Coordinates of C-alpha atoms and ligand atoms in Angstrom, one line a residue:
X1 CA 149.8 79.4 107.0
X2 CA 149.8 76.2 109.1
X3 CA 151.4 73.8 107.8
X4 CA 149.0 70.9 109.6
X5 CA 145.3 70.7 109.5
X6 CA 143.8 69.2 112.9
X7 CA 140.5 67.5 112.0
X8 CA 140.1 65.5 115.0
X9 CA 142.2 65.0 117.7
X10 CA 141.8 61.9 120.5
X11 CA 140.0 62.2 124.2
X12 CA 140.7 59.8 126.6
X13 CA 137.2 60.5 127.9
X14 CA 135.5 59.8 125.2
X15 CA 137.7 56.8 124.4
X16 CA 136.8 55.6 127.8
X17 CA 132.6 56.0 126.5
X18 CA 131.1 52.5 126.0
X19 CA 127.2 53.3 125.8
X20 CA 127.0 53.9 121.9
X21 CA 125.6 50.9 120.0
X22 CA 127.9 50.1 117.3
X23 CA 127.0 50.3 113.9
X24 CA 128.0 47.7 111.0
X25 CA 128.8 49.7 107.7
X26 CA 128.6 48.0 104.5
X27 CA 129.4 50.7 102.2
X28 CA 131.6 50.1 99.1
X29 CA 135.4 51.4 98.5
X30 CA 135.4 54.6 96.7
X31 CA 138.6 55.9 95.2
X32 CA 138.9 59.3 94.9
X33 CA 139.9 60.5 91.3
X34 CA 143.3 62.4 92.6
X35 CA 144.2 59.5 94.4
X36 CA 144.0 56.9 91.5
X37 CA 146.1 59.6 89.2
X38 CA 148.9 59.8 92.7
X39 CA 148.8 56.1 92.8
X40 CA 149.8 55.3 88.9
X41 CA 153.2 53.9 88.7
X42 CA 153.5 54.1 92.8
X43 CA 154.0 52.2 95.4
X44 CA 153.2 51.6 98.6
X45 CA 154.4 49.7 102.2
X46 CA 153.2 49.2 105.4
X47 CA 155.4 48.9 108.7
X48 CA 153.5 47.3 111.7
X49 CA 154.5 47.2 115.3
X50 CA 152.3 45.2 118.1
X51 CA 150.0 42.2 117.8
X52 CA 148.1 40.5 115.0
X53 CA 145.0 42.8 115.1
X54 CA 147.7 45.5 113.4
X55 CA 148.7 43.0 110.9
X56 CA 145.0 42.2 110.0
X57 CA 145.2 46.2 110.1
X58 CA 148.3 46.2 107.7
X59 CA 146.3 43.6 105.6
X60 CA 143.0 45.8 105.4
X61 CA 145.5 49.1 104.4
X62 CA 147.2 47.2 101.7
X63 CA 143.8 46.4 100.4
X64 CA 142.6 50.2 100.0
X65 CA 145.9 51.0 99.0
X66 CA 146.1 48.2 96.1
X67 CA 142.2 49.1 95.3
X68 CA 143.5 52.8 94.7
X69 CA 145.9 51.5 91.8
X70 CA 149.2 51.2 94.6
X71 CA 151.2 48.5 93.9
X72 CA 153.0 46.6 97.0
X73 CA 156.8 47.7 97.7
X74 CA 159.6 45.1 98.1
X75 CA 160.7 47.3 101.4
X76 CA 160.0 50.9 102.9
X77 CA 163.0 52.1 101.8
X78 CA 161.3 51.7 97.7
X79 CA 158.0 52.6 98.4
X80 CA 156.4 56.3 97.2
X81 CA 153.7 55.5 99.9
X82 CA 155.2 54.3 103.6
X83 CA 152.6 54.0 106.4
X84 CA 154.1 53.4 110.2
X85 CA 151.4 51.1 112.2
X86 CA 151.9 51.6 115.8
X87 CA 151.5 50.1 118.8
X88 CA 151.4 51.8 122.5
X89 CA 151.0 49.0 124.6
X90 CA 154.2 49.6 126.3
X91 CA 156.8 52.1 126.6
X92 CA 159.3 50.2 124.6
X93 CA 157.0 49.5 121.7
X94 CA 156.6 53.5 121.2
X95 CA 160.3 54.1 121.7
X96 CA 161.3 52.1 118.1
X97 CA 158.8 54.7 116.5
X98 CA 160.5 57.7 116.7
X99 CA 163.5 56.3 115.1
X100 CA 162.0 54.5 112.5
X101 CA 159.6 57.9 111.8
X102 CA 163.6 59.6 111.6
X103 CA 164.5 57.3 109.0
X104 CA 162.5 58.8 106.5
X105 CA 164.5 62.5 106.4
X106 CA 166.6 61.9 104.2
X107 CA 164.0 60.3 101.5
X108 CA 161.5 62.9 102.3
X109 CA 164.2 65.7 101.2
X110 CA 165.2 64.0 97.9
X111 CA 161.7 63.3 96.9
X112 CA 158.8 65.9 97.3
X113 CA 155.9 63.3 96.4
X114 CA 157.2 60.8 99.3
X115 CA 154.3 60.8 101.6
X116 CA 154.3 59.2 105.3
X117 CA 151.6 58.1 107.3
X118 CA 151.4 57.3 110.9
X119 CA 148.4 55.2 112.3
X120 CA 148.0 52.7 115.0
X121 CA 147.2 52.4 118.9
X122 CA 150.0 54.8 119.6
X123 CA 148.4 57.6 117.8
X124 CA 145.0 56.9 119.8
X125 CA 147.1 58.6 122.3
X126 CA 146.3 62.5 123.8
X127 CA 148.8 64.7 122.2
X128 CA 151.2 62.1 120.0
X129 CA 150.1 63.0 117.2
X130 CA 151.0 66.7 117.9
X131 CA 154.1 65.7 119.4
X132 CA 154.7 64.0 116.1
X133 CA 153.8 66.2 113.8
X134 CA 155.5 69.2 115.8
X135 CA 159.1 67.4 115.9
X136 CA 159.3 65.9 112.0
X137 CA 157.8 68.2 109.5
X138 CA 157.8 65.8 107.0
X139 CA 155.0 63.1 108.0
X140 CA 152.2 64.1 106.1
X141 CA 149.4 61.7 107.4
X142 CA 148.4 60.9 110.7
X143 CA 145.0 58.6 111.4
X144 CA 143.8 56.7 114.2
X145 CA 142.7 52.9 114.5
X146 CA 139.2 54.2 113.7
X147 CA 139.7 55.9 110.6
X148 CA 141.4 53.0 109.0
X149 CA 138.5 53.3 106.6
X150 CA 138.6 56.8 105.5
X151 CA 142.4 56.4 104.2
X152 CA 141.7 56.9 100.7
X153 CA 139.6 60.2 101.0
X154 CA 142.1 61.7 104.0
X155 CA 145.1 60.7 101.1
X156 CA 142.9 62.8 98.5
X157 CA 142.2 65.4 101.2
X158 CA 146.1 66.1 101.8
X159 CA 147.0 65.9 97.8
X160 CA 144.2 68.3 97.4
X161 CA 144.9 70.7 100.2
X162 CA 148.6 70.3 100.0
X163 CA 148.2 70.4 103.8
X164 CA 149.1 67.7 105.9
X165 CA 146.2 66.1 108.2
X166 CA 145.5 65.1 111.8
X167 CA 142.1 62.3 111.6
X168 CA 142.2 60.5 114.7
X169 CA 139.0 60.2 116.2
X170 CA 138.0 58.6 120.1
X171 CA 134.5 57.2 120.3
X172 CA 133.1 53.5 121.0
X173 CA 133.8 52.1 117.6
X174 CA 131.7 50.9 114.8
X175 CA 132.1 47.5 112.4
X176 CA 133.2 48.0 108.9
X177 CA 132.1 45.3 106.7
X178 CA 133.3 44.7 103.1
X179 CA 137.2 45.5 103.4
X180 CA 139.3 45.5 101.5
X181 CA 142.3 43.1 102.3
X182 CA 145.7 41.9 101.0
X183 CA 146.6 38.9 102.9
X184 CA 150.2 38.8 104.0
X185 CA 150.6 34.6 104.1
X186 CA 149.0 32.6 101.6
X187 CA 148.8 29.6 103.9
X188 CA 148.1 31.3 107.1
X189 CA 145.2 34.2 107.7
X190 CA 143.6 35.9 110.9
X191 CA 140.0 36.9 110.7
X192 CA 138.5 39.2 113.2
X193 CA 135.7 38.2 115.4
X194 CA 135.6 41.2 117.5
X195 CA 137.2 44.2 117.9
X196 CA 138.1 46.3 121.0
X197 CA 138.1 45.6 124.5
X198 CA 135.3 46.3 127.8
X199 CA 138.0 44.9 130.2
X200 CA 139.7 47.5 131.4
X201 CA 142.5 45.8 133.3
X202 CA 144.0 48.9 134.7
X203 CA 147.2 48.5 133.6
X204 CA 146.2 48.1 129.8
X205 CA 145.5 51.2 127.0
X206 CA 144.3 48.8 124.6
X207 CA 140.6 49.5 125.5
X208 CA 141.5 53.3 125.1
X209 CA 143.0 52.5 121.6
X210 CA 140.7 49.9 120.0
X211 CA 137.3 51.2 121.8
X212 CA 133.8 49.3 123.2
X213 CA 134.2 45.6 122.4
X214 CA 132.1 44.6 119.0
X215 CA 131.2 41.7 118.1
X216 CA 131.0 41.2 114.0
X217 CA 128.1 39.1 112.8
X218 CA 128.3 35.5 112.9
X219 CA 127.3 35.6 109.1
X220 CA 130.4 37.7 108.4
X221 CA 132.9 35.9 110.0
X222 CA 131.4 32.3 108.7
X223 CA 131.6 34.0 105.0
X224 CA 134.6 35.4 105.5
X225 CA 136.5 31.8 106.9
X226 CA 134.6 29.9 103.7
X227 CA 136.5 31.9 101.4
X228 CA 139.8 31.5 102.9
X229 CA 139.0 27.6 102.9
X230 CA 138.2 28.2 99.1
X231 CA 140.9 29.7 98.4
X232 CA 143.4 27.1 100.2
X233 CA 144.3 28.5 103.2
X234 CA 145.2 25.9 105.7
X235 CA 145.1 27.6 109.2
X236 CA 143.0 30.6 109.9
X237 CA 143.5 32.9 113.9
X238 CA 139.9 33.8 115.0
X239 CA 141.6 37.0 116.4
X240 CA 140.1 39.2 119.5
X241 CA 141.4 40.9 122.5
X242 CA 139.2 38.6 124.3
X243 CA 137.4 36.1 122.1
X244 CA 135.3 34.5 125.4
X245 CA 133.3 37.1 124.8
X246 CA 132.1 37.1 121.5
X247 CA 128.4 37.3 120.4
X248 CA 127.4 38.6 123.8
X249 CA 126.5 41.9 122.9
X250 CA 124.0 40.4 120.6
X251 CA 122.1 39.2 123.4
X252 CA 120.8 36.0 121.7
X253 CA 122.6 33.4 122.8
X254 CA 125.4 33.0 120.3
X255 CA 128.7 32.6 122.2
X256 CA 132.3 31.8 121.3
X257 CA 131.7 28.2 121.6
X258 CA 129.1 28.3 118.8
X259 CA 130.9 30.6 116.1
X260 CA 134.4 28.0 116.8
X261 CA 132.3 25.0 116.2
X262 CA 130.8 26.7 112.9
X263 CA 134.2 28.0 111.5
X264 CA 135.4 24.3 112.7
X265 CA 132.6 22.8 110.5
X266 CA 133.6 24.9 107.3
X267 CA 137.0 21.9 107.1
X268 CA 140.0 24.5 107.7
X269 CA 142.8 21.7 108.5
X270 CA 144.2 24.1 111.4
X271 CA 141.7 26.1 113.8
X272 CA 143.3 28.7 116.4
X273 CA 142.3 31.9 118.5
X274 CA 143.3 34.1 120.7
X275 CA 143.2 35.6 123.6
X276 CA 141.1 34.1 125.7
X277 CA 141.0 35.7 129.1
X278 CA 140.5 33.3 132.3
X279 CA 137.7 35.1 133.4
X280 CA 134.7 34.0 131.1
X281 CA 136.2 30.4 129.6
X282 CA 133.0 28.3 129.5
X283 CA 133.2 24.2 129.7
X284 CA 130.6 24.4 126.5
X285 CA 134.2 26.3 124.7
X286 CA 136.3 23.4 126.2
X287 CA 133.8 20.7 124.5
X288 CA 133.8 22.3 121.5
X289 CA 137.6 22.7 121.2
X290 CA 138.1 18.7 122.5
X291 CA 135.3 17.6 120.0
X292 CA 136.9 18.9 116.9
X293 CA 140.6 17.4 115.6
X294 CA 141.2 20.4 113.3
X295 CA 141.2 22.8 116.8
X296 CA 144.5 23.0 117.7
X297 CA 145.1 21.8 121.0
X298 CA 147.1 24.8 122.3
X299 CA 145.5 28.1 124.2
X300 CA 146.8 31.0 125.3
X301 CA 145.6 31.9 128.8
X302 CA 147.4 35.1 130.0
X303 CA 147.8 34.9 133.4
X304 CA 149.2 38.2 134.4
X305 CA 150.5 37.5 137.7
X306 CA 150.2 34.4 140.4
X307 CA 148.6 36.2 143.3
X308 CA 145.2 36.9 143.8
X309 CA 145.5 40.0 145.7
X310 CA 147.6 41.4 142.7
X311 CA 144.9 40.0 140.2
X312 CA 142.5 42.5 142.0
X313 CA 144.6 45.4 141.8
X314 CA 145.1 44.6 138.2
X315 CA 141.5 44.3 137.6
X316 CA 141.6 40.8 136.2
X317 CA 138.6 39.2 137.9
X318 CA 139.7 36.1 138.6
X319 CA 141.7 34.6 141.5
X320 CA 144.8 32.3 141.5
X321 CA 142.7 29.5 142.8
X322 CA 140.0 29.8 140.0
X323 CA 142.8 30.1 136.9
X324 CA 144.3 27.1 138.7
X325 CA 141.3 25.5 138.2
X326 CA 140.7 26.3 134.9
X327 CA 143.5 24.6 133.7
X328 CA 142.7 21.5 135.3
X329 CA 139.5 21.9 133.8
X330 CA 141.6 22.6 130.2
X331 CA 144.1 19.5 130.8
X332 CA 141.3 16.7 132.3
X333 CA 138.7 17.5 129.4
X334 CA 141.7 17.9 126.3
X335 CA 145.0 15.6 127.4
X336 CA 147.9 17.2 126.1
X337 CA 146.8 20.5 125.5
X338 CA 149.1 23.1 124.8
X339 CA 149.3 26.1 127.3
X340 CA 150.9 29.5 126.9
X341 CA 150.5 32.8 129.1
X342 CA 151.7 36.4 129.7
X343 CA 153.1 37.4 132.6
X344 CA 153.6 41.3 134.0
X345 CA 156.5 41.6 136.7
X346 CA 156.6 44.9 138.6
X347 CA 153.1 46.2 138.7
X348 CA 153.0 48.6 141.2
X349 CA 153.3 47.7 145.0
X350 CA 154.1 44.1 143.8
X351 CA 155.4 42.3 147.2
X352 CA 157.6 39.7 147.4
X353 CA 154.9 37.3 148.4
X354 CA 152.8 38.1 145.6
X355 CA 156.1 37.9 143.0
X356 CA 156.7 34.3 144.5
X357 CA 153.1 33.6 144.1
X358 CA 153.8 34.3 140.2
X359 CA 156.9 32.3 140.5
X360 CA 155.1 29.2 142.3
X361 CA 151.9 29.0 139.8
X362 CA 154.2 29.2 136.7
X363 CA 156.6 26.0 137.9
X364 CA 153.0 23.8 139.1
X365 CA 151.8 25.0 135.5
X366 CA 155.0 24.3 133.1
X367 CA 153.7 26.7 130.2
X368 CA 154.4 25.6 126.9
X369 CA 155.8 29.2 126.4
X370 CA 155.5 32.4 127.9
X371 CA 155.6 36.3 127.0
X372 CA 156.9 38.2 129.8
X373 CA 156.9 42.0 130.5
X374 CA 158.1 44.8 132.7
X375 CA 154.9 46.9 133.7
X376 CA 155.0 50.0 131.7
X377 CA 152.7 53.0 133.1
X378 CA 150.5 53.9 130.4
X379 CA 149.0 57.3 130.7
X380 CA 144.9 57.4 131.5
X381 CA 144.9 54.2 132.8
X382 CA 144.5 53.4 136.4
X383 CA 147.4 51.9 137.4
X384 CA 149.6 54.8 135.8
X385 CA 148.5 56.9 138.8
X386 CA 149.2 54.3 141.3
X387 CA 152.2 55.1 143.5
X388 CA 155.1 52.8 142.8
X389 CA 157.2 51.6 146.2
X390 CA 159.9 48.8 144.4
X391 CA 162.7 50.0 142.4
X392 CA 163.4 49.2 138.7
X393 CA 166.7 46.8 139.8
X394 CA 164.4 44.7 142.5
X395 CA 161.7 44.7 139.2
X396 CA 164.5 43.6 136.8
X397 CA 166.0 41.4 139.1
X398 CA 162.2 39.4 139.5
X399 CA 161.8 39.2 135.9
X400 CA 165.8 37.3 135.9
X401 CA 164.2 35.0 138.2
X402 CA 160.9 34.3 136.4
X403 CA 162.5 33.9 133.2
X404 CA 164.6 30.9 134.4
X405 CA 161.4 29.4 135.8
X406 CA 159.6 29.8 132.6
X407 CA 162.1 28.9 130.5
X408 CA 162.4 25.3 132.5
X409 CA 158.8 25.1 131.8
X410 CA 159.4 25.3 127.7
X411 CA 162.6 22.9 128.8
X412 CA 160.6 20.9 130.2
X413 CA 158.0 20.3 127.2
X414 CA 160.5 20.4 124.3
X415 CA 162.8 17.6 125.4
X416 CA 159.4 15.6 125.5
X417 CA 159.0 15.9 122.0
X418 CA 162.3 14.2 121.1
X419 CA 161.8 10.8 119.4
X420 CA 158.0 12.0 118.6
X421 CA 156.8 12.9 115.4
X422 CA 154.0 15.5 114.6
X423 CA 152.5 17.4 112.1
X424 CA 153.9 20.5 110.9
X425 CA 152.6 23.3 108.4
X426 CA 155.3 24.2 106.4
X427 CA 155.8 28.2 106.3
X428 CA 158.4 27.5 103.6
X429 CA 162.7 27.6 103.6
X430 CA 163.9 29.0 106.6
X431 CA 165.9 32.8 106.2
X432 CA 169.0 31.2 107.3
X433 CA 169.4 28.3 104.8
X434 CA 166.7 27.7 102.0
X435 CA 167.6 23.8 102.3
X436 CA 166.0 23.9 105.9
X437 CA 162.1 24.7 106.0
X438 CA 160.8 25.6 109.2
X439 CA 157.0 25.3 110.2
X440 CA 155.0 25.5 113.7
X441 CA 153.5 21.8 115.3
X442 CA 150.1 22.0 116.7
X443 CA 151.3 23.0 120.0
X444 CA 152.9 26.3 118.0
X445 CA 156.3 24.7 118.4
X446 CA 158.6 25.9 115.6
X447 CA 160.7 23.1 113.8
X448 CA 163.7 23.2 111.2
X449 CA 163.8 20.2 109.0
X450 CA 165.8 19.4 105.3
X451 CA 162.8 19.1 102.9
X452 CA 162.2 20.6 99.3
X453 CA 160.6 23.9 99.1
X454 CA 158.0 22.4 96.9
X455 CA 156.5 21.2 100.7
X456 CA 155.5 25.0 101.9
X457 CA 151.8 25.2 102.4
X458 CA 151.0 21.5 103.5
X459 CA 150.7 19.4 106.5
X460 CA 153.8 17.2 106.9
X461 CA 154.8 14.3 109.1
X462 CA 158.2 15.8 111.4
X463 CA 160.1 13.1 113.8
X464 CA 161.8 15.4 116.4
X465 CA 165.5 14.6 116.7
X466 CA 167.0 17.1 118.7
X467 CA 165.3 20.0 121.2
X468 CA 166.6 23.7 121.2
X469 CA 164.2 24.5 124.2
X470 CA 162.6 27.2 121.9
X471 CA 163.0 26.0 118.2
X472 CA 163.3 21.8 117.0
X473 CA 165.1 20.1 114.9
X474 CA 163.8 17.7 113.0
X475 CA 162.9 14.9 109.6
X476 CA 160.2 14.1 107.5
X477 CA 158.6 10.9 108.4
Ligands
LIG1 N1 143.9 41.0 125.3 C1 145.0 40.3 125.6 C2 146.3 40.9 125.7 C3 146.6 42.2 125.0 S1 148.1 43.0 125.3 C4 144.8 39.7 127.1 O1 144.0 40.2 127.8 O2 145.4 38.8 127.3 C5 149.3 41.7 125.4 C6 150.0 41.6 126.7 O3 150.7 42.8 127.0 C7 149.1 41.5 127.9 O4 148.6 40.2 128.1 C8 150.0 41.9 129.0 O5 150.7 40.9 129.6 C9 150.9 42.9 128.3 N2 150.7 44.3 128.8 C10 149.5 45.0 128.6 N3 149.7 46.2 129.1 C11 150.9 46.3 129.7 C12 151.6 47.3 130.4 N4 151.1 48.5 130.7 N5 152.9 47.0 130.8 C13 153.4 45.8 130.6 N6 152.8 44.8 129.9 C14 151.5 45.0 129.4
LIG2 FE1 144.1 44.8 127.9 FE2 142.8 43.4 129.7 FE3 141.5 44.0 127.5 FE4 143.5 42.3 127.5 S1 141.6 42.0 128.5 S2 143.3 44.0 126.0 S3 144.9 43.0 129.0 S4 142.2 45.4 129.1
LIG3 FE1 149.6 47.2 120.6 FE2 147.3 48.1 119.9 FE3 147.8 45.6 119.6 S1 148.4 48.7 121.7 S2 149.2 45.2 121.3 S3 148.8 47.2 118.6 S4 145.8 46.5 120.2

């Protein structure tokens, strides 16, 4: 008898579909009676890979998990329960999954009832999941970004069956309401505004993994950010792949500008968000985020690459001269702002005129700080079947080169700060030495300071004394 039951199994195609109209499901948690007796006296942990909507994933899991009588473990290697949450946006990321998913042998052989999960953007993937399931016999779960709210019943499915399960479905996506959640920071929270991505920049899976962009309901979101206000939370992420866009599929006028300047009215002292993309970045957005002190002044505006002509290829819809003009736009209506980007080196065909291009717009800019990749073909997307003329050392060598520009950029903006003082939330002592507490400025730049750990949690006063480029040092005014 098979060992594995396949109850869905992904299709790029109908990953790709964008015509359903999502629906928002309000249903309550049910716990299945065989999962509440499994769960007694066990515990549980999640492992995330990739970006913050994971972690709001991890968040959601824990919340089902706790709901089903789960208590939270101090690290994988304690837990009854480990789940691995993936992320596929590029070669590398998938790489560390295979030997962290190989870490678990050992406690699978010792312990029968150990049960591991896989989920996450990776497993949105055609045929991971069987790869997975074919080369380590002992991961028992495997469910998509979709079927995040079906954990519970596809836990009681597999302790019922004694079987272990395949549930990851591919379809436009709906909105679950009503999750469950365990919130990771008690200072610091992301709330979702919408999920997925209609983009489609051809180098990117994430509108494979995450489905149609959705949009959840400006009641939702306002109710949710109250409560977090309520309950002390000091900074709260309106998170997206592409927050421009929410409240357009509502077709009723509400836009990002309006739900910022509500969540902004609720009195959270810090207000961020991200992404936005370059493409759809009203001036109504910019007046909202100048009007309002608890905004933070600091956006992240991927750029992607320099050169217009690669900008098309990559499907960004916007040119070099328009993002340029954009962030004049950003840095005449808010002084000061903050800007941060990501930047892909070796898409295919780049030329050396469109590389310098990137090189050129990143030294007139001077980003605050910047994420750089290698382009990784990702499988089903466009530019995976794009032939490739520059080698991997010319590709490695260009992203050499645009670190040291973007570093002098960071360089350029830290030793600024020196002699300045700004405020800081404190995240608490820092790993190295509890005496030193670290927290992030405004402008997201991380400082150390000597403080008491009594201090975590508020908004201090930090003179800069000395720059690190990436990391300050500083004391409390
Ligand atoms: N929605 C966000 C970003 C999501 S992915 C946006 O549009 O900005 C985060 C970053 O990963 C992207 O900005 C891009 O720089 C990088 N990335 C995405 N796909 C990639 C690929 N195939 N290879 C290398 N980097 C990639
Ligand atoms: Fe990917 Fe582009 Fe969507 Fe960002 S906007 S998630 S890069 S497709
Ligand atoms: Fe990775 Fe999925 Fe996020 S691919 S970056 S975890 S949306």
């Amino acid at each position: 008898m098979a060992r594995v039951i396949f109850k869905s199994v992904p299709d790029m195609s109908k990953a790709r579909n964008r015509l359903e109209k999502p629906k928002t499901i309000r249903d309550d948690v049910f716990v299945p009676e065989n999962v509440k007796k499994f769960a007694e006296g066990r515990s549980y942990f999640v492992h995330t890979y990739g970006c913050q909507g994971n972690v709001r994933d991890e968040e959601v899991m824990g919340g089902y998990f706790e709901k089903a009588g789960f208590t939270k473990a101090a690290s994988e290697e304690e837990a009854d329960l480990v789940i691995i949450n993936t992320c596929a946006v590029r070669e590398n990321a998938e790489e560390k999954i295979y030997g962290e998913i190989g870490k678990f042998k050992k406690k699978h052989q010792a312990d029968k009832n150990f049960t591991l999960g896989v989920c996450g953007c990776m497993m949105q993937e055609e045929n991971a999941a069987k790869k997975i399931m074919e080369s380590y016999p002992y991961v028992n779960l495997i469910f998509g970004t979709h079927n995040i709210p079906n954990i519970l019943n596809l836990l009681s499915e597999h302790l019922d069956k004694k079987k272990d399960l395949v549930d990851v479905v591919s379809f436009a996506g709906n909105i679950t309401e009503n999750l469950p959640s365990t919130r990771l920071d008690k200072y610091k929270a992301f709330v979702n505004i919408t999920y997925g991505c209609d983009k489609f920049c051809t180098y990117c899976i994430v509108p494979y993994t995450r489905g149609r962009e959705r949009s959840r309901a400006k009641e939702d979101v306002l109710a949710e950010c109250k409560q977090l206000v309520e309950e002390g939370y000091q900074e709260i992420t309106l998170l997206g792949q592409n927050v421009n866009s929410y409240g357009k599929d509502f077709h009723d006028g509400t836009s990002f500008a309006t739900i910022l300047e509500e969540v902004a009215k609720l009195g959270i002292p810090r207000l961020r968000f991200m992404t936005s993309h370059p493409w759809d970045f009203s001036d109504e957005m910019l007046d909202v985020i100048a009007k309002y002190p608890n905004i933070m002044k600091c956006i992240h505006l991927p750029v992607q690459s320099g050169s217009t002509s690669m900008l098309r290829r990559m499907g960004r819809r916007y040119t070099r001269e328009s993002y340029l003009d954009l962030v004049n736009r950003i840095r005449t209506k808010i002084p000061g702002c903050a800007l941060t980007t990501d930047i892909i080196v070796g898409f295919p065909n780049e030329t050396d005129e469109e590389f310098e291009d990137t090189l050129s717009l990143c030294e007139d800019v001077k980003y605050d700080a910047a994420f750089t990749f290698i382009y990784s073909p990702r499988k089903g997307t466009p530019a995976a079947a794009m032939e490739d003329n520059v080698s991997e050392q010319k590709k490695h060598e260009r992203f050499d080169r645009l670190l040291k520009v973007v570093e002098a950029g960071v360089v350029f903006h830290s030793s600024l700060m020196v002699g300045k003082t700004y405020d800081v939330l404190v995240d608490g002592p820092s790993k190295k030495d509890p005496e030193v507490l670290s927290g992030y400025t405004e402008s997201n730049k991380l400082i150390n300071f000597r403080g008491p750990a009594s201090l975590k949690g508020t908004i201090v006063k930090v003179k800069v004394t000395e720059d690190h480029a990436f990391s300050m040092i500083g004391e409390l005014a």
